[in-house]
PDB file of C-alpha atoms in Angstrom:
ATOM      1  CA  UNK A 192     -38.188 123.873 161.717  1.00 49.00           C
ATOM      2  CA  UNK A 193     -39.409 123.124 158.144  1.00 53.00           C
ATOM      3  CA  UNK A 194     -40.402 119.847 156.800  1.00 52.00           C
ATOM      4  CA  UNK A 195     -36.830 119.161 155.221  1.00 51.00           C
ATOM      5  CA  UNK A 196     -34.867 119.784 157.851  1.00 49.00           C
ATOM      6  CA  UNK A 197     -36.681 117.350 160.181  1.00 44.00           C
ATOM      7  CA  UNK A 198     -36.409 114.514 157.082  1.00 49.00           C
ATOM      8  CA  UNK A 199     -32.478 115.352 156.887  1.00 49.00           C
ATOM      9  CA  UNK A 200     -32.125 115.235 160.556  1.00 52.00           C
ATOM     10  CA  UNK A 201     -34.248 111.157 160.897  1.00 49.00           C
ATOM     11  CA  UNK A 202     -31.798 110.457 158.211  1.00 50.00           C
ATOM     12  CA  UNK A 203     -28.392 111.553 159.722  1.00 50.00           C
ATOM     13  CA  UNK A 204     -28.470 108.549 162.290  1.00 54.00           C
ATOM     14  CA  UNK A 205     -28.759 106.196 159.423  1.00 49.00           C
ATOM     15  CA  UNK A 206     -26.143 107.878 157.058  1.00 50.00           C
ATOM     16  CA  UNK A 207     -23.575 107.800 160.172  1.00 47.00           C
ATOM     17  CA  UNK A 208     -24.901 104.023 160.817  1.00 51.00           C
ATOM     18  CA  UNK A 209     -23.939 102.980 157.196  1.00 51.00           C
ATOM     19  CA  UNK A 210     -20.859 105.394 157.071  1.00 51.00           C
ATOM     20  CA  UNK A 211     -19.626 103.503 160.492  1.00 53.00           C
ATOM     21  CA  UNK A 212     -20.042 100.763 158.696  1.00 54.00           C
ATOM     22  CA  UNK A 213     -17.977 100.982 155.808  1.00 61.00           C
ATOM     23  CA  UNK A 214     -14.963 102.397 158.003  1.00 72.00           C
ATOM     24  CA  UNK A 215     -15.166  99.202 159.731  1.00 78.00           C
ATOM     25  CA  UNK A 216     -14.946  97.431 156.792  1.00 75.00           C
ATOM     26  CA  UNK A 217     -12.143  99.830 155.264  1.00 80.00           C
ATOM     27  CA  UNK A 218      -9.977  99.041 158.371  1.00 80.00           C
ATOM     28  CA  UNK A 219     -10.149  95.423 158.003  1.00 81.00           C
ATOM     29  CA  UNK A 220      -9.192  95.241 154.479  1.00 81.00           C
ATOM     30  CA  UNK A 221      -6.424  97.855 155.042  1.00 81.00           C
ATOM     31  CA  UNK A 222      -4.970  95.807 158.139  1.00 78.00           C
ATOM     32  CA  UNK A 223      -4.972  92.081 156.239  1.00 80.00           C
ATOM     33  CA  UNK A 224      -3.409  93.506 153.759  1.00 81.00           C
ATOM     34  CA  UNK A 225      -0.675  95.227 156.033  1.00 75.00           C
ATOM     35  CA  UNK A 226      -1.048  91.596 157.629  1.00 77.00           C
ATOM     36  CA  UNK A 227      -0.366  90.124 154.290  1.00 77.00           C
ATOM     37  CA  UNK A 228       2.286  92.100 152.978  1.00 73.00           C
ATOM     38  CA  UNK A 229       4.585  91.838 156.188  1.00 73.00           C
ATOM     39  CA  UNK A 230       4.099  88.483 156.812  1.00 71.00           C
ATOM     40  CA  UNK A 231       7.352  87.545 154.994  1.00 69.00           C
ATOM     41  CA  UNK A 232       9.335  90.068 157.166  1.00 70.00           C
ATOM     42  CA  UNK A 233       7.845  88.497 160.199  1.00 72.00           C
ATOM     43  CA  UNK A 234       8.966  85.356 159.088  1.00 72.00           C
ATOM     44  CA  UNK A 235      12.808  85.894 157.674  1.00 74.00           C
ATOM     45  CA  UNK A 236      14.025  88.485 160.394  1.00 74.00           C
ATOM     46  CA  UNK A 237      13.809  85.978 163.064  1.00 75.00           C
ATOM     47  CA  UNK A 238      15.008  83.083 160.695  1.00 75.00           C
ATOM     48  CA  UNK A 239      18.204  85.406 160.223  1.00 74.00           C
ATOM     49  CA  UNK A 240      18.491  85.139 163.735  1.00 76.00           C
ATOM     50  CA  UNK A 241      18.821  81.533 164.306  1.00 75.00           C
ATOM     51  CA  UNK A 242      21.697  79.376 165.095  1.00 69.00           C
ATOM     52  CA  UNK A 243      21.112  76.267 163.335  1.00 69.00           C
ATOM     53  CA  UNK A 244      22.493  75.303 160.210  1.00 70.00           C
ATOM     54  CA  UNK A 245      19.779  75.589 157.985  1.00 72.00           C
ATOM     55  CA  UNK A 246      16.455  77.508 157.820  1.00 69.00           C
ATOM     56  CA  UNK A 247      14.471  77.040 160.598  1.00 69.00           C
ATOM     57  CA  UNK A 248      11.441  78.952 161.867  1.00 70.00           C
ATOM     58  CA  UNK A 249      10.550  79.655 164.518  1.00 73.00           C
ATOM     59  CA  UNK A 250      14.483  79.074 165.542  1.00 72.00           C
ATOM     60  CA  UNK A 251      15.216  77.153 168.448  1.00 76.00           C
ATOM     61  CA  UNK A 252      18.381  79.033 168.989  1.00 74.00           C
ATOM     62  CA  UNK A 253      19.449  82.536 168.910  1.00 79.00           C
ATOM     63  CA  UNK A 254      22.429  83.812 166.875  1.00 78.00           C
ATOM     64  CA  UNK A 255      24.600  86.011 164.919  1.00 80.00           C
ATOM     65  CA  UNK A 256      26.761  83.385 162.836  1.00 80.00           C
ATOM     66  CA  UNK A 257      24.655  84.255 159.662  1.00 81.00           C
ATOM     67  CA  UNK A 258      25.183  88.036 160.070  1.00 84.00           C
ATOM     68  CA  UNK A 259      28.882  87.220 160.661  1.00 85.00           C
ATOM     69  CA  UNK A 260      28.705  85.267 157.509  1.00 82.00           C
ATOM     70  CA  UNK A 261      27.348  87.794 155.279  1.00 83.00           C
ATOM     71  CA  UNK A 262      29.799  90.594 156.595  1.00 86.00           C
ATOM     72  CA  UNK A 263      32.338  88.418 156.478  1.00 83.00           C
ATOM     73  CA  UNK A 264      32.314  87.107 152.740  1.00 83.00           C
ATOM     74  CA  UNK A 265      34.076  88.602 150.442  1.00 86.00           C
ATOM     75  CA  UNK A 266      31.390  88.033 147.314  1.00 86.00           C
ATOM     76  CA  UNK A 267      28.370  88.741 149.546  1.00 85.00           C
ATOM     77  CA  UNK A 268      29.801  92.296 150.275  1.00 89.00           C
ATOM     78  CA  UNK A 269      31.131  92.669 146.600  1.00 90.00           C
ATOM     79  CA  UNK A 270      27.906  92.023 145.632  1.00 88.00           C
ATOM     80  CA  UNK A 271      26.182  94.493 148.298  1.00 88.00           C
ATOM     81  CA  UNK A 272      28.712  96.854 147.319  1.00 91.00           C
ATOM     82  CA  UNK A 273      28.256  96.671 143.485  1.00 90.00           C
ATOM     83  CA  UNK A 274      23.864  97.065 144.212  1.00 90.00           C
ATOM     84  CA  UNK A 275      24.699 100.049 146.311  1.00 90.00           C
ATOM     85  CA  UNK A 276      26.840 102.057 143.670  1.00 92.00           C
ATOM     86  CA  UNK A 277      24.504 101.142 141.168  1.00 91.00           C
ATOM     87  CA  UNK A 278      21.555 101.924 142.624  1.00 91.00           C
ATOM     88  CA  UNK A 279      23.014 105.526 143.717  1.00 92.00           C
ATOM     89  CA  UNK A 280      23.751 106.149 140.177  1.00 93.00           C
ATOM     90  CA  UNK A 281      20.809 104.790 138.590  1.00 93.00           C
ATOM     91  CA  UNK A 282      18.855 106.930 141.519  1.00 92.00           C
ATOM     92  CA  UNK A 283      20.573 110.526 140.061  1.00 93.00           C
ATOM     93  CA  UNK A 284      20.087 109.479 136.468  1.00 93.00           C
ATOM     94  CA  UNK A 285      16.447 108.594 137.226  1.00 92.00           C
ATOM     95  CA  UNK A 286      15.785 111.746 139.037  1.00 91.00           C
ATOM     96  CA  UNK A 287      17.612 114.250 136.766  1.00 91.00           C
ATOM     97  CA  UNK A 288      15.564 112.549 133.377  1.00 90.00           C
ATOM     98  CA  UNK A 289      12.529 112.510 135.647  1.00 89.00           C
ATOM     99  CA  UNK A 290      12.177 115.472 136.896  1.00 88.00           C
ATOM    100  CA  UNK A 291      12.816 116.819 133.504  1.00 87.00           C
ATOM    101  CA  UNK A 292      10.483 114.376 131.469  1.00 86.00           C
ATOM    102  CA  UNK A 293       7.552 115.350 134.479  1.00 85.00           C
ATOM    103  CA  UNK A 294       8.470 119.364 133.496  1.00 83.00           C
ATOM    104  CA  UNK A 295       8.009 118.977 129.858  1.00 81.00           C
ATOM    105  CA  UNK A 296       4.650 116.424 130.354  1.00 80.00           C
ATOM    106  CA  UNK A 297       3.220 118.668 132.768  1.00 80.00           C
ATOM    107  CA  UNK A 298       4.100 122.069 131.341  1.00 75.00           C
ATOM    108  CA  UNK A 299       3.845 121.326 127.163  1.00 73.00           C
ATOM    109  CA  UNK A 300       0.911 121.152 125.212  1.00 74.00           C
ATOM    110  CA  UNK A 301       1.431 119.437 122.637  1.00 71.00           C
ATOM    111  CA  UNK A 302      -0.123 116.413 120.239  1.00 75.00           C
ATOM    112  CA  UNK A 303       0.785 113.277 120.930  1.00 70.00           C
ATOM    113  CA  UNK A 304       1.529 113.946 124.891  1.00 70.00           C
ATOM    114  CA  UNK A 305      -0.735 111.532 126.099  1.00 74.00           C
ATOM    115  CA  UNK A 306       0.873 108.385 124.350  1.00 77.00           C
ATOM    116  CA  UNK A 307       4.573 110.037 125.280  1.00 77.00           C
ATOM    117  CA  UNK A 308       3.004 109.721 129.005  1.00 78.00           C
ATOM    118  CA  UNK A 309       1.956 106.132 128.400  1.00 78.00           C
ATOM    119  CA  UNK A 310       4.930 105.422 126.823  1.00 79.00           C
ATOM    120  CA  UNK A 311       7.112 106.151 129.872  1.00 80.00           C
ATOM    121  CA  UNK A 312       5.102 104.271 131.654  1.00 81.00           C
ATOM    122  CA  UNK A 313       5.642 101.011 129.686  1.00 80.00           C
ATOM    123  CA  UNK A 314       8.682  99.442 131.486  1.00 82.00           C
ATOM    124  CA  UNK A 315       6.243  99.655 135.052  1.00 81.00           C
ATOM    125  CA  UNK A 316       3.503  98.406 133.023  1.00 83.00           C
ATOM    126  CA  UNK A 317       5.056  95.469 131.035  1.00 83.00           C
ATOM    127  CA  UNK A 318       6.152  91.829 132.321  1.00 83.00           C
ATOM    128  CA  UNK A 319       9.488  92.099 133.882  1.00 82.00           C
ATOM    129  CA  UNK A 320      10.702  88.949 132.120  1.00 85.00           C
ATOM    130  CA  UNK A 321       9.745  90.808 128.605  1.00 86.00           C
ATOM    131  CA  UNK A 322      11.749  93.701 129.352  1.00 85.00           C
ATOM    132  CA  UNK A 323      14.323  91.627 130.237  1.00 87.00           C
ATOM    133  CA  UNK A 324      14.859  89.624 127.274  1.00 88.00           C
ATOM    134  CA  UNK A 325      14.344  93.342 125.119  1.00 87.00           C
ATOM    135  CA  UNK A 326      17.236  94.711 127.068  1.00 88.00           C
ATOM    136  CA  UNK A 327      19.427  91.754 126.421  1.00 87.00           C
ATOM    137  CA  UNK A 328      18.818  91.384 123.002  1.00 86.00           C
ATOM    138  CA  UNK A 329      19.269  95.382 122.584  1.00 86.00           C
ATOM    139  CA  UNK A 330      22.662  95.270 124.880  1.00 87.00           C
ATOM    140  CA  UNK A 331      24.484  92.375 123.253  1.00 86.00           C
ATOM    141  CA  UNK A 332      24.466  94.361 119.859  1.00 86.00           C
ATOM    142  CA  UNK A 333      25.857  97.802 121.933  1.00 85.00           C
ATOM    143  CA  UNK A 334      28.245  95.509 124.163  1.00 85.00           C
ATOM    144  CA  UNK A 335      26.595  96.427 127.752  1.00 85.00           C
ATOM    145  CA  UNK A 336      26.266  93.210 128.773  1.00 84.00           C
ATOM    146  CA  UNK A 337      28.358  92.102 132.052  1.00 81.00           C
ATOM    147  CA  UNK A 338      29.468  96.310 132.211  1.00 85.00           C
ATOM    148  CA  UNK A 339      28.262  98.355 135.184  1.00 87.00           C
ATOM    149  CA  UNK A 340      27.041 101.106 132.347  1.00 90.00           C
ATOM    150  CA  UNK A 341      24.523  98.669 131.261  1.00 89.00           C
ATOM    151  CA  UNK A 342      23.159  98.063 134.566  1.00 91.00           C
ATOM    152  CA  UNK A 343      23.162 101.662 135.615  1.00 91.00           C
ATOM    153  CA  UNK A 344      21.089 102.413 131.911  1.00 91.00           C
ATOM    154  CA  UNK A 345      19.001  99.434 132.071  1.00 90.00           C
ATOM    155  CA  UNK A 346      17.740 100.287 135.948  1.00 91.00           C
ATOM    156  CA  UNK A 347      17.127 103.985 134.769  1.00 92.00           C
ATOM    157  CA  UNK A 348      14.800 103.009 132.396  1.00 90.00           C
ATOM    158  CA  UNK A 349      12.886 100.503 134.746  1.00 91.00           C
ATOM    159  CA  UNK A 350      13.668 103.562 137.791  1.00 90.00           C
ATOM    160  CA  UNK A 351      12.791 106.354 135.509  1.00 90.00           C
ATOM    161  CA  UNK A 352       8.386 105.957 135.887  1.00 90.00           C
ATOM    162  CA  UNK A 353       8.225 105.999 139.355  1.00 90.00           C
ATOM    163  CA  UNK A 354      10.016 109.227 139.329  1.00 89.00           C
ATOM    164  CA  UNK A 355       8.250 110.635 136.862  1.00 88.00           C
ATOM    165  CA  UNK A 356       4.756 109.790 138.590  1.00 87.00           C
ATOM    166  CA  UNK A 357       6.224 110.995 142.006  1.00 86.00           C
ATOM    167  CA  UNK A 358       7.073 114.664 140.669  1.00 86.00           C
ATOM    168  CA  UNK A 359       4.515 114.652 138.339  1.00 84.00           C
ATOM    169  CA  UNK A 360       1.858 114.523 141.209  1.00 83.00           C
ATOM    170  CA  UNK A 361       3.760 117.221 143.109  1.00 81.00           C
ATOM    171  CA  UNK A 362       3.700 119.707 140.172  1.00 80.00           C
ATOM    172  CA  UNK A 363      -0.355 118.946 139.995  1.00 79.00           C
ATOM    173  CA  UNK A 364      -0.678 121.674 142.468  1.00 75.00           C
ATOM    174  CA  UNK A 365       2.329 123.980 141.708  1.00 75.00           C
ATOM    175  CA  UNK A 366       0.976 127.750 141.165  1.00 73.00           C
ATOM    176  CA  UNK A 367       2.274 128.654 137.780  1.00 75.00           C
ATOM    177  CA  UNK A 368       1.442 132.567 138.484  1.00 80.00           C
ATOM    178  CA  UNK A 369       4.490 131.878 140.808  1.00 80.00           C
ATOM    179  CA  UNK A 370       6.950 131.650 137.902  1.00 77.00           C
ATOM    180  CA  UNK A 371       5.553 134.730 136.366  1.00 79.00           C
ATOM    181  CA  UNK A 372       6.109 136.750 139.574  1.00 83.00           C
ATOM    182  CA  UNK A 373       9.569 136.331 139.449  1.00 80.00           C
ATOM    183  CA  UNK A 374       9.985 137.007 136.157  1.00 80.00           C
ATOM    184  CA  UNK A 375       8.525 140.056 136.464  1.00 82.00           C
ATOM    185  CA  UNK A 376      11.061 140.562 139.374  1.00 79.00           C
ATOM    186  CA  UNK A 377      14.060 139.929 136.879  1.00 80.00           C
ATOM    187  CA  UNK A 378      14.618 136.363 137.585  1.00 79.00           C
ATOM    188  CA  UNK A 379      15.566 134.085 135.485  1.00 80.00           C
ATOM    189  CA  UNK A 380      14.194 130.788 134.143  1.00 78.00           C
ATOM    190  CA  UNK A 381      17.116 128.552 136.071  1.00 82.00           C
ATOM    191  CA  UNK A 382      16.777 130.936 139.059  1.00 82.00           C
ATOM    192  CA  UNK A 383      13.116 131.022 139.253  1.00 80.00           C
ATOM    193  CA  UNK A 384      13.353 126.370 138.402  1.00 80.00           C
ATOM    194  CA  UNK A 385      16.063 126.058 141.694  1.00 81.00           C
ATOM    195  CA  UNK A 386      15.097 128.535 144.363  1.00 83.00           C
ATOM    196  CA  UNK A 387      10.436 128.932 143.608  1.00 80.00           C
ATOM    197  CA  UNK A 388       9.998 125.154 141.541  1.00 81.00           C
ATOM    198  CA  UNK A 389      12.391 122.673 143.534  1.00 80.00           C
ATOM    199  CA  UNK A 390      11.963 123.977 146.923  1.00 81.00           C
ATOM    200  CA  UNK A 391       7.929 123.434 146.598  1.00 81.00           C
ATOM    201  CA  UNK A 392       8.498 119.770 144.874  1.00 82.00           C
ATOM    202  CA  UNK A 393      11.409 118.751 146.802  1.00 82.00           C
ATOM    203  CA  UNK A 394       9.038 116.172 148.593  1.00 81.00           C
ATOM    204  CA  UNK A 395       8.324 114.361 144.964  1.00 84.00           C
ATOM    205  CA  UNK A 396      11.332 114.425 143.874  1.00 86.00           C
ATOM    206  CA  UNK A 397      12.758 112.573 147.490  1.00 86.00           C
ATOM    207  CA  UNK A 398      10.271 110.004 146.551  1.00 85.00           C
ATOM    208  CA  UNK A 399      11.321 109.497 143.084  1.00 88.00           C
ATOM    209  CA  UNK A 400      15.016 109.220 143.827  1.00 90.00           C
ATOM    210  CA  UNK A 401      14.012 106.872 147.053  1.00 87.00           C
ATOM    211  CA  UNK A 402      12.043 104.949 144.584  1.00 88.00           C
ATOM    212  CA  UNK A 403      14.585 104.561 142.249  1.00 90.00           C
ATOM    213  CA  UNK A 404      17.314 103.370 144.473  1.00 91.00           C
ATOM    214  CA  UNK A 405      14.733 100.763 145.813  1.00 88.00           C
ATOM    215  CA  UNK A 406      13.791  99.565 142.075  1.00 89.00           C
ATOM    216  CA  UNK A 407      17.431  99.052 141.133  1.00 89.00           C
ATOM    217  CA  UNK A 408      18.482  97.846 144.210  1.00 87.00           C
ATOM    218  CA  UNK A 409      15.438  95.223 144.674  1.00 85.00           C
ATOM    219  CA  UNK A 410      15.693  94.189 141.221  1.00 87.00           C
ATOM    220  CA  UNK A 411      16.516  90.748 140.051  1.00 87.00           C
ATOM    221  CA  UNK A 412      15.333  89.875 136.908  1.00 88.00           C
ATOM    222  CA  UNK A 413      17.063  91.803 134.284  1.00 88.00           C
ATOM    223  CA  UNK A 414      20.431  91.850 136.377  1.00 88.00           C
ATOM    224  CA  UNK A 415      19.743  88.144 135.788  1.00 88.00           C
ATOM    225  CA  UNK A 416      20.245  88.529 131.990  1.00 89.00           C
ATOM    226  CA  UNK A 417      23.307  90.878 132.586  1.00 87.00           C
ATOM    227  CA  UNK A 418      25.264  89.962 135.326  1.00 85.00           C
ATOM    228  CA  UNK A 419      28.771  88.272 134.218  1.00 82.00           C
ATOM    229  CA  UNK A 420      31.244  86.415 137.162  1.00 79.00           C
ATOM    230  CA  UNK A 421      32.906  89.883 137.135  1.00 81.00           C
ATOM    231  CA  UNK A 422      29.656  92.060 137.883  1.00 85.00           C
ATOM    232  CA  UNK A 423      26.593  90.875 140.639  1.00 85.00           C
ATOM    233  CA  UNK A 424      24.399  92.334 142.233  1.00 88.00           C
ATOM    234  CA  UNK A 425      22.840  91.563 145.905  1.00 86.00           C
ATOM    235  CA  UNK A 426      19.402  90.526 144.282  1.00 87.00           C
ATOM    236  CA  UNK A 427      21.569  88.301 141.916  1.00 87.00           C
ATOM    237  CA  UNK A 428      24.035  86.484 144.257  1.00 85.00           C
ATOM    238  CA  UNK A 429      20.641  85.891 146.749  1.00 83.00           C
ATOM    239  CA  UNK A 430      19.085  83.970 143.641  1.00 82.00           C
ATOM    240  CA  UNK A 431      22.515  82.188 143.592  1.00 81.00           C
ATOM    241  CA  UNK A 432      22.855  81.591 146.865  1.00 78.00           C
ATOM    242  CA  UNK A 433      18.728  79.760 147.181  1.00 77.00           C
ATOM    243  CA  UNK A 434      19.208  77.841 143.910  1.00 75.00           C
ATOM    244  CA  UNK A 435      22.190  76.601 143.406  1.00 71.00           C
ATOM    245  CA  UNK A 436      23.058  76.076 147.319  1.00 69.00           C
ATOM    246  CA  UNK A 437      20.976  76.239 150.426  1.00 71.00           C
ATOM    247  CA  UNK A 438      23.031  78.995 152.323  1.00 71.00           C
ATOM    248  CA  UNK A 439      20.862  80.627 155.604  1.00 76.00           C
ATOM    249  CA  UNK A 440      23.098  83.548 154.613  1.00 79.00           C
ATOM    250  CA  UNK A 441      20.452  84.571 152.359  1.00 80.00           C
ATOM    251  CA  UNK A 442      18.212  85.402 155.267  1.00 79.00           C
ATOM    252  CA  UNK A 443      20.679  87.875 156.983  1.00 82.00           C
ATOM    253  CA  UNK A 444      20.704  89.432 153.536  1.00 82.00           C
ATOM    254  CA  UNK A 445      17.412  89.636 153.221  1.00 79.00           C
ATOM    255  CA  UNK A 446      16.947  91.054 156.450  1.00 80.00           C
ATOM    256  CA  UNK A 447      19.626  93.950 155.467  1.00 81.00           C
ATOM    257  CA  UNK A 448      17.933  94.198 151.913  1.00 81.00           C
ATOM    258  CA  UNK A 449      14.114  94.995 153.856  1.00 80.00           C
ATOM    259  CA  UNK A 450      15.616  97.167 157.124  1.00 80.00           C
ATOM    260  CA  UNK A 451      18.095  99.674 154.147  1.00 80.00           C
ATOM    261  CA  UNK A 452      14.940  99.800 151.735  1.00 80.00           C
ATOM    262  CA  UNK A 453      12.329 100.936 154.624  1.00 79.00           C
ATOM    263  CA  UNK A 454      14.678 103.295 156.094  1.00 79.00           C
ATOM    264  CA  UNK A 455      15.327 104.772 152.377  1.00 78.00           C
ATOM    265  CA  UNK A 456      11.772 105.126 151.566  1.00 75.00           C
ATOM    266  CA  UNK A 457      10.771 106.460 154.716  1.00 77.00           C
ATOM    267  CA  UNK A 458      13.082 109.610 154.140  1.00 73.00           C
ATOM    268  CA  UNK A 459      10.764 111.537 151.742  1.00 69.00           C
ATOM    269  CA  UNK A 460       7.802 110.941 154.384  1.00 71.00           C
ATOM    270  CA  UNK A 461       9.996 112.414 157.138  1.00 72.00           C
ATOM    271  CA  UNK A 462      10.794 115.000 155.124  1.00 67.00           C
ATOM    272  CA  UNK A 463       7.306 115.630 153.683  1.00 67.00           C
ATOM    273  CA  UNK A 464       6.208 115.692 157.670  1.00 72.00           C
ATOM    274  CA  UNK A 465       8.892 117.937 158.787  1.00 70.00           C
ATOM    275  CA  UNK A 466       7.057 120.590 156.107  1.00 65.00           C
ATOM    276  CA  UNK A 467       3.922 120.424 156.979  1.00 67.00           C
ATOM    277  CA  UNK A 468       4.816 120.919 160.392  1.00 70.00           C
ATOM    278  CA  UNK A 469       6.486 124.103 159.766  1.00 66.00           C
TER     279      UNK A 469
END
């Protein structure tokens, strides 16, 4: 055994000693910050569940009477309602723009591309409240305000750069040779996009559309500057509901507003399981 291999072998003991050590610590960050970040779920599911008459945690009593409140209302299910059909619409929109704004960045070379890329990501980037006030000012002149149009074009825009960073990261490792293959097998450029591109960055593309129903249905801020007594979202009418009155319904729909947006982004992780399995 040569001199080295004895020095790298003293050494592996330590290296695995230090390595151990930083796992440890890499564990305990990652789980207080899991702590962290579901520590407000902890809290308002069970609230949801209590029968008193205001918030109250940990409840004394069990109940459904919120739940039945919040089914039961007429403007808290117009208001679910309204979020849902916006946020499915906002959702396609996103994902058809995104899909083809991630094709051209990915694909073109061309000057400029690197501030077009920053520039999509600007409405992630950029205080909500400023894009807010932008989009009001911007809507008011086109008459969008209070119409479910506006809402569906101002979510796309906030939707539209986490779908374009979700299929952008897919096509990273897409095999362009693959497109010339079928070409040379007399396919064409749509056949070659729907049955060789999508099927191999179907995963990214679930995650951007699951990602943009989550951003317009979670989001509060600008609807705040649209919404109209005709036109409110869930996100909106919640805002309502803890300012202007002290309603526990809130925490039933907050409860429905956490369970619908982990079972919607936990889709595209199914999904992406279900193919590396096979």
């Amino acid at each position: 055994m040569t001199e080295q291999a004895v020095e790298t072998r003293e050494k592996e003991p330590v290296r695995a000693q230090r390595d151990g050590g930083i796992g440890w610590g890499l564990r305990t960050a990652v789980g207080l910050t899991a702590l962290l970040l579901i520590a407000p779920t902890v809290v308002v599911i069970p609230m949801s569940f209590s029968g008193a008459t205001t918030f109250e945690f940990p409840p004394k009593s069990w109940s459904l009477r919120w739940y039945k409140s919040f089914f039961g209302s007429e403007k808290w299910m117009y208001a679910l309602l309204t979020s849902v059909q916006i946020g499915l619409l906002v959702a396609v929109a996103a994902t058809i723009l995104g899909v083809a704004v991630a094709l051209g960045l990915t694909r073109s070379r061309f000057r400029g591309r690197g501030a077009v890329r920053q520039l999509m990501m600007a409405p992630m980037i950029m205080p909500g409240i400023v894009v807010a006030i932008a989009i009001y000012g911007v809507f008011i002149r086109w008459q969008l305000n209070g119409t479910a149009i506006g809402f569906v074009i101002a979510h796309t825009v906030l939707a539209l750069p986490f779908v374009v960073t979700a299929v952008s990261t897919s096509l990273a490792g897409y095999d362009r040779t693959q497109d010339i293959a079928a070409a040379t097998l007399g396919a064409t450029a749509w056949t070659t996009f729907f049955r060789i591109t999508v099927p191999q960055v179907l995963p990214g593309v679930l995650s951007g559309f699951a990602f943009a129903f989550v951003t317009s249905l979670d989001e509060v801020v600008v609807a705040l500057f649209l919404q109209t007594p005709d036109i409110q979202t869930l996100p909106v009418q919640m805002y309502n509901s803890i300012t202007l009155e002290i309603d526990p319904t809130i925490a039933a729909a907050s409860s429905v507003m956490v369970v619908a947006t982990t079972l919607v982004l936990l889709v595209p992780q199914l999904v992406r399981r279900e193919r590396r399995t096979r």
